[in-house]
GROMACS .gro file of C-alpha atoms in nm:
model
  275
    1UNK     CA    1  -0.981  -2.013  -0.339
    2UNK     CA    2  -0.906  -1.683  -0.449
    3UNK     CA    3  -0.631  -1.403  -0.377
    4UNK     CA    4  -0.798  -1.143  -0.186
    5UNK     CA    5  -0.719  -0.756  -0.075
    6UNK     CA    6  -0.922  -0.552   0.208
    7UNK     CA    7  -0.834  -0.215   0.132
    8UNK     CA    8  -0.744  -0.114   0.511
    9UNK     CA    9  -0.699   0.233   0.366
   10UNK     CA   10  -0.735   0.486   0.037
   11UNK     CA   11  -0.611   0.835   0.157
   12UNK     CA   12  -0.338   1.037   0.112
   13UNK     CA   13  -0.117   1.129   0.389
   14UNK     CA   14  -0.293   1.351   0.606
   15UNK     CA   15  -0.608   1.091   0.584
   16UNK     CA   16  -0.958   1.242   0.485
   17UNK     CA   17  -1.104   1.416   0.672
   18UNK     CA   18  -0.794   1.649   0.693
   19UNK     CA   19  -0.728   1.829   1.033
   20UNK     CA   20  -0.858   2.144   1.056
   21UNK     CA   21  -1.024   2.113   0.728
   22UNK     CA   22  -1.416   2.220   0.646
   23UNK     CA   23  -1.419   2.156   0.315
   24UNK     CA   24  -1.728   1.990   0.122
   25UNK     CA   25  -1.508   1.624   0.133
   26UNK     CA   26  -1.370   1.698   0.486
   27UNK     CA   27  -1.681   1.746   0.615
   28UNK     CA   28  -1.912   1.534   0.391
   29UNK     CA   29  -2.153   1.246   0.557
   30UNK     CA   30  -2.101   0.938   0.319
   31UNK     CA   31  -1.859   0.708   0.464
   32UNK     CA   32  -1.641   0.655   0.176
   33UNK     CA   33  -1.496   0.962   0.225
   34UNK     CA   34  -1.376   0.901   0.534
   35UNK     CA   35  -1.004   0.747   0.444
   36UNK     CA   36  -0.731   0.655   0.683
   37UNK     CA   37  -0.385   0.610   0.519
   38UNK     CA   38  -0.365   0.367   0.246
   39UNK     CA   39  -0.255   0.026   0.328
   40UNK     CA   40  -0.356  -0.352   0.209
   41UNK     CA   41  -0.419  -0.700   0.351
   42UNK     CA   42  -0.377  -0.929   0.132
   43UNK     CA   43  -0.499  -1.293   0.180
   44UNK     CA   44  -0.358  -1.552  -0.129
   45UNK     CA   45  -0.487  -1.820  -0.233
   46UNK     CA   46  -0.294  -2.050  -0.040
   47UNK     CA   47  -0.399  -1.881   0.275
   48UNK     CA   48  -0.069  -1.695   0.334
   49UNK     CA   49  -0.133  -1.293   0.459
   50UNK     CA   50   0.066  -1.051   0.366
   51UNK     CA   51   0.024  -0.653   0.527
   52UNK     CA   52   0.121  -0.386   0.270
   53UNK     CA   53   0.237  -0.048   0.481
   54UNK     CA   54   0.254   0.007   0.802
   55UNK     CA   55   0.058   0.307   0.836
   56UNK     CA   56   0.007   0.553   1.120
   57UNK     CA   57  -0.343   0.442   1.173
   58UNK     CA   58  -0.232   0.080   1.171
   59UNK     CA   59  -0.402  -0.012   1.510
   60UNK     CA   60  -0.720   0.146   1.442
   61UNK     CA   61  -0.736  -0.025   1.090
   62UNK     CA   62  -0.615  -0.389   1.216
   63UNK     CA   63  -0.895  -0.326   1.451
   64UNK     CA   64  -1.153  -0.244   1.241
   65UNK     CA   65  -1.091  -0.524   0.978
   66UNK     CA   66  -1.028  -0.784   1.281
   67UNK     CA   67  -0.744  -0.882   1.198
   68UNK     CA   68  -0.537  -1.088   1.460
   69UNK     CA   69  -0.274  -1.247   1.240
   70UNK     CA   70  -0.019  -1.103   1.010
   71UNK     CA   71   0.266  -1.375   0.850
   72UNK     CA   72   0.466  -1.109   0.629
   73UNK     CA   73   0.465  -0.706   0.617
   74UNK     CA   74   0.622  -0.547   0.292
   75UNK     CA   75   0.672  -0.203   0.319
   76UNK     CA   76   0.659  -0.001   0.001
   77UNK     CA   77   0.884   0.372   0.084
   78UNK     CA   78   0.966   0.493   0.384
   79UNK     CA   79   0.708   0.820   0.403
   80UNK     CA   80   0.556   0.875   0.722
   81UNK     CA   81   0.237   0.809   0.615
   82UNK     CA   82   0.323   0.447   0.503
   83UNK     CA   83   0.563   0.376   0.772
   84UNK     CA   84   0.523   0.530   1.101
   85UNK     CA   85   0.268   0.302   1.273
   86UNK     CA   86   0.536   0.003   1.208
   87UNK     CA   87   0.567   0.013   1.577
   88UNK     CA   88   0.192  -0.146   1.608
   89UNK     CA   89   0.340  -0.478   1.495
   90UNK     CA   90   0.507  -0.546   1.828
   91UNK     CA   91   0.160  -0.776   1.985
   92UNK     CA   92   0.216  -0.982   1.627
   93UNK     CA   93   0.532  -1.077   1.795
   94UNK     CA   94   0.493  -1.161   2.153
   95UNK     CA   95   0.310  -1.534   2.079
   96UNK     CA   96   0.292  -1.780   2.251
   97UNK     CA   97   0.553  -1.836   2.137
   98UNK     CA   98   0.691  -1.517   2.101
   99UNK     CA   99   0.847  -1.460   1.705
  100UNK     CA  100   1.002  -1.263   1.475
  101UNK     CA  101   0.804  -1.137   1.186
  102UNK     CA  102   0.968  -1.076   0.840
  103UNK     CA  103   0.968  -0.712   0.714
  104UNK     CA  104   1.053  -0.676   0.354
  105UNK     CA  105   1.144  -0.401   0.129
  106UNK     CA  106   1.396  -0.195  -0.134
  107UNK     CA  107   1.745  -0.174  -0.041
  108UNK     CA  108   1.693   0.229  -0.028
  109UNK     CA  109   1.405   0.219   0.180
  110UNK     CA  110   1.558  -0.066   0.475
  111UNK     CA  111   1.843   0.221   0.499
  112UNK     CA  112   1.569   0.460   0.588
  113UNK     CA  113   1.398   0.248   0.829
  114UNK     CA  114   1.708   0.102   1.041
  115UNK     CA  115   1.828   0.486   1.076
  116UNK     CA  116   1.468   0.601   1.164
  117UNK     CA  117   1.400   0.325   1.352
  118UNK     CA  118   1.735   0.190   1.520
  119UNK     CA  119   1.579   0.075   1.858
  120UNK     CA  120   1.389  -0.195   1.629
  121UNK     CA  121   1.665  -0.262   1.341
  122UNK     CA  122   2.001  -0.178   1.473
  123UNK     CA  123   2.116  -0.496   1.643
  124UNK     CA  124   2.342  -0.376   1.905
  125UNK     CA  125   2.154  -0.046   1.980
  126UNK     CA  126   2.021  -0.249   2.340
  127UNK     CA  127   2.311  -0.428   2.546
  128UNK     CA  128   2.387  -0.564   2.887
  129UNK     CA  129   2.420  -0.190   3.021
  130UNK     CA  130   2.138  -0.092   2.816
  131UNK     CA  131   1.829  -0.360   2.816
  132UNK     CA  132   1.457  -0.373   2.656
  133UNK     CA  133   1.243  -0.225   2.937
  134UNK     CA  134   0.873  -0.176   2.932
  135UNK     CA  135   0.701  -0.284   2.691
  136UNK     CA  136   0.934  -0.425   2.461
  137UNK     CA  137   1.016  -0.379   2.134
  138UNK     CA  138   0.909  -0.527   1.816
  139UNK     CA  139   1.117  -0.814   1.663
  140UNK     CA  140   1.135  -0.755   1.337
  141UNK     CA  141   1.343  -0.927   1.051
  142UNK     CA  142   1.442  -0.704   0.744
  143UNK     CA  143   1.468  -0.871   0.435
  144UNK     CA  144   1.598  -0.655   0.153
  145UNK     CA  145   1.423  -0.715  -0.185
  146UNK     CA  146   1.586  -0.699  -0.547
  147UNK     CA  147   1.288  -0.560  -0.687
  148UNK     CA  148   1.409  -0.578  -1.051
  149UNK     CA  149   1.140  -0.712  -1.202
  150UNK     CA  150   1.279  -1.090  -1.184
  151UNK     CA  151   1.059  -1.349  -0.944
  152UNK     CA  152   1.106  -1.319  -0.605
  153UNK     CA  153   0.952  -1.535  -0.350
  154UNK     CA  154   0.820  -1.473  -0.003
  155UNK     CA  155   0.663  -1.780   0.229
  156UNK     CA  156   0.648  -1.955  -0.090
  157UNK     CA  157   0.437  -1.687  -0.292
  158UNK     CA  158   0.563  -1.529  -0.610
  159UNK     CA  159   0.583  -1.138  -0.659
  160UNK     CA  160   0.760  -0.927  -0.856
  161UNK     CA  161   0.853  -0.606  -0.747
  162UNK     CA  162   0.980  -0.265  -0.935
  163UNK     CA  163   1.070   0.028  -0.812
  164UNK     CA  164   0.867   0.302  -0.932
  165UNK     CA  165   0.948   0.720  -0.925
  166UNK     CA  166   0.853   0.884  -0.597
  167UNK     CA  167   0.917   1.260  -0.608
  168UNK     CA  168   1.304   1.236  -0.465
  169UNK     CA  169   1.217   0.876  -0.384
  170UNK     CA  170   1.147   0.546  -0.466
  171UNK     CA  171   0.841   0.296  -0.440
  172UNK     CA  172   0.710  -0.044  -0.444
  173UNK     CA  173   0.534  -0.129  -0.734
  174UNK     CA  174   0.342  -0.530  -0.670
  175UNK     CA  175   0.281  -0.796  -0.863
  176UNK     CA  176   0.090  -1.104  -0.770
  177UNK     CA  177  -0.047  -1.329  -0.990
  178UNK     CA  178  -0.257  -1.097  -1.210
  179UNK     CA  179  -0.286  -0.857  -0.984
  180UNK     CA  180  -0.115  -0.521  -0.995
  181UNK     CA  181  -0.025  -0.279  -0.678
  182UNK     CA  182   0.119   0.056  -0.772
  183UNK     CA  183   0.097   0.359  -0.525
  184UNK     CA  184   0.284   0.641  -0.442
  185UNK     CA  185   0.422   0.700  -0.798
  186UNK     CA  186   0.500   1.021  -1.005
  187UNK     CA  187   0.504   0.789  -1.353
  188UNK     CA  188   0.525   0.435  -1.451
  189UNK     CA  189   0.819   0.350  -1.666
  190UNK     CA  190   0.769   0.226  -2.014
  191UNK     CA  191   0.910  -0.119  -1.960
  192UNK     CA  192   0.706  -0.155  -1.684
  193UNK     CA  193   0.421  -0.051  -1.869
  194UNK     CA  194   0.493  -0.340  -2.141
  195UNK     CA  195   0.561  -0.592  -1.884
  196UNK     CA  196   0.180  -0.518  -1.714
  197UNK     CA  197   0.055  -0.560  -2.045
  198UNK     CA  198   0.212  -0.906  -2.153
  199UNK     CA  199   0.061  -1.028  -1.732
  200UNK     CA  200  -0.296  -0.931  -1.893
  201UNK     CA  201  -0.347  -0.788  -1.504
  202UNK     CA  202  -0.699  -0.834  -1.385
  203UNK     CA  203  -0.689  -0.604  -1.141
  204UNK     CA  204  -0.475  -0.291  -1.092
  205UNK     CA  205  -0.468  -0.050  -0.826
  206UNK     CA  206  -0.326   0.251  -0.929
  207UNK     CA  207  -0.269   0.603  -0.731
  208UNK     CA  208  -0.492   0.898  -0.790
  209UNK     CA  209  -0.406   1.196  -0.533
  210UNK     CA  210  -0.605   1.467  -0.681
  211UNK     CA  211  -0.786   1.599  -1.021
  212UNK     CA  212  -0.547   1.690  -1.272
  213UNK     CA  213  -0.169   1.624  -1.255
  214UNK     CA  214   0.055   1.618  -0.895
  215UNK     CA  215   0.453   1.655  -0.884
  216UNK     CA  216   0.532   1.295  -0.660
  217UNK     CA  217   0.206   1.103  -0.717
  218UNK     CA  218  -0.026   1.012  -1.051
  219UNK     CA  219  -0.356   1.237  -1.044
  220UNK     CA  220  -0.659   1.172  -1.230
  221UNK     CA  221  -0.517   1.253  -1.587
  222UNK     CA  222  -0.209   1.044  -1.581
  223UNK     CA  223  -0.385   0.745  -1.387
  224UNK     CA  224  -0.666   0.717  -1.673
  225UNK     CA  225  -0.357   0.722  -1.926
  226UNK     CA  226  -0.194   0.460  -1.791
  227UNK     CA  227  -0.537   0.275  -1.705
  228UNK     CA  228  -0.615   0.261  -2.110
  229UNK     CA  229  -0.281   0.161  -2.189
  230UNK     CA  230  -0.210  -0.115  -1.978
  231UNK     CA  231  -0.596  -0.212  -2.051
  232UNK     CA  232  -0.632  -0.403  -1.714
  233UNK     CA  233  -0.993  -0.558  -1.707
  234UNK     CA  234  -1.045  -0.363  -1.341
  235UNK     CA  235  -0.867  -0.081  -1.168
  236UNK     CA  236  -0.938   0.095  -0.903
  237UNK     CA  237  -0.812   0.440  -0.791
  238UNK     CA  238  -0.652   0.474  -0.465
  239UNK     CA  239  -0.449   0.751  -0.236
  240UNK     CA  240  -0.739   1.018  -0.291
  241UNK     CA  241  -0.699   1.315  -0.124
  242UNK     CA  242  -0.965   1.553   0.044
  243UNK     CA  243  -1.018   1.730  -0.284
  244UNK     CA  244  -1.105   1.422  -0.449
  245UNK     CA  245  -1.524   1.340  -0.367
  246UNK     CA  246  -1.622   0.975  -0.405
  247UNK     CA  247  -1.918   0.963  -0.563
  248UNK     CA  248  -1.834   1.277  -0.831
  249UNK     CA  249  -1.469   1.071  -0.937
  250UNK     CA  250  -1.735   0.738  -0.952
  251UNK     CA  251  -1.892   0.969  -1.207
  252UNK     CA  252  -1.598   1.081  -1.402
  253UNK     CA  253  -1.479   0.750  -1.417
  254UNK     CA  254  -1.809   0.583  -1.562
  255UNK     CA  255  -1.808   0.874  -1.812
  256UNK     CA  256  -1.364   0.846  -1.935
  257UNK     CA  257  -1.398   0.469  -1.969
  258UNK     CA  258  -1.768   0.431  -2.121
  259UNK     CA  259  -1.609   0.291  -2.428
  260UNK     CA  260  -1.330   0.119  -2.350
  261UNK     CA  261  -1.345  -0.301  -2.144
  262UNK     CA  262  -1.139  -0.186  -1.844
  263UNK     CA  263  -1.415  -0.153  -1.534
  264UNK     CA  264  -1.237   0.116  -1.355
  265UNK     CA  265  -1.396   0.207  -0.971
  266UNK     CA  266  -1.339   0.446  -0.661
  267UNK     CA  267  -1.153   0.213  -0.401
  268UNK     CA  268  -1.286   0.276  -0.063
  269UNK     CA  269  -1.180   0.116   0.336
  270UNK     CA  270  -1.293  -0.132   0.440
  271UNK     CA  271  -1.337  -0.256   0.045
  272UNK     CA  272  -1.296  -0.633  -0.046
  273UNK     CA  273  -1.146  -0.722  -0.364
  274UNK     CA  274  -1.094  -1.072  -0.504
  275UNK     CA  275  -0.885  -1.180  -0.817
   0.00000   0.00000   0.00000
């Protein structure tokens, strides 16, 4: 069996097509331009799931992929658009029988999320005087991850985690097996660079928010760099935003990487990647 990732998601935080936008992306007919916020399911080989992000169009994109059971969530920064639809977890708790479902993240991040979210995190925030009404609330476990580097394991699956620069922020970087996660990233530090390179990763998905260079995320420039030195045999781009046109970036990628091994691709929803 192999480890496999649906790609619930591959826009940038306003989604494509962008709200009030008419541009030639916003408004364009193929469907891999249309891009909810990016998010991952990933399914390894020993049948665990893990959900990557929590993302305000969560419902609509557990929906869409049909999926009806989630055993871990790992949350990689606490921006809205990776976050806020962590809410849409609650029916993976109610059962039969009803049950709490791990969260994991940075130390800096669970911070963010028990103060933006205390009616979920904080543990005395309901009381006698003050019970859960209505619907309920998600039960949710928050794990805090080292995310050094060193192994760490989760339902008996090894990852290793870094934390990667995020404009004022930090992020998630994944590792699983040889596969490689890293989103939401201004740069990718050089020992991280030489550790990528010594896993030989198969696949990498890397972030690519616009042509040219961006201030909190990679863009097309910096994401080839790293592409070519990390020499991955596939990567795929990922966190495009409305200026970014599938099938013209499929085109500028077949023509950077004509000569070199690494089979670098457009990442789309719905896509299905195995490893």
């Amino acid at each position: 069996m192999k480890t496999k990732l649906n790609i619930l998601g591959s826009g940038t935080s306003t989604g494509v097509p962008m709200l009030g936008c008419s541009c030639e992306v916003c408004t364009s007919d193929n469907p891999k331009n249309k891009r909810f916020r990016t998010s991952f399911f990933l399914q390894t080989k020993k049948g665990k799931h893990f959900l990557i992000d929590t993302t305000p169009d969560l419902r609509s994109q557990l929906l869409r992929a049909n999926i009806k059971h989630i055993e871990n969530t790992i949350i990689t920064h606490d921006h809205a658009d990776h976050l806020h639809g962590i809410d849409d977890l609650r029916p993976f708790c109610f059962g039969p029988p009803p049950r709490s479902l791990p969260v994991f993240t940075h130390a800096e991040c669970a911070k963010s999320m028990t103060a933006r979210f205390p009616y979920i995190f904080e543990k005395d925030y309901f009381n006698e005087k003050k019970p859960i009404l209505g619907g309920g609330i998600p039960k949710l476990g928050l794990h805090q991850l080292k995310a050094d580097g060193s192994d760490e394991f989760i339902d008996g699956e090894k990852f290793n985690f870094y934390l990667l620069p995020h404009g004022h922020h930090k992020s998630l970087g994944i590792c699983h097996e040889n596969m490689a996660i890293f989103i939401d990233c201004n740069s990718i530090p050089g020992p991280i660079i030489k550790e990528l390179k010594k896993r030989r990763i198969d696949l990498l998905i890397i972030d690519c928010v616009k042509f040219g260079s961006h201030k909190t995320h990679l863009g097309t420039q910096k994401a080839f760099e790293y592409i070519k030195e990390i020499a991955p045999t596939r990567a795929g781009l990922i966190h495009m935003g409305h200026g970014l046109d599938h099938n013209k970036l499929e085109l500028l990628c077949q023509e950077e990487f004509k000569n070199h091994k690494t089979e670098v691709f457009v990442t789309y929803d719905t896509m299905h990647l195995e490893c």
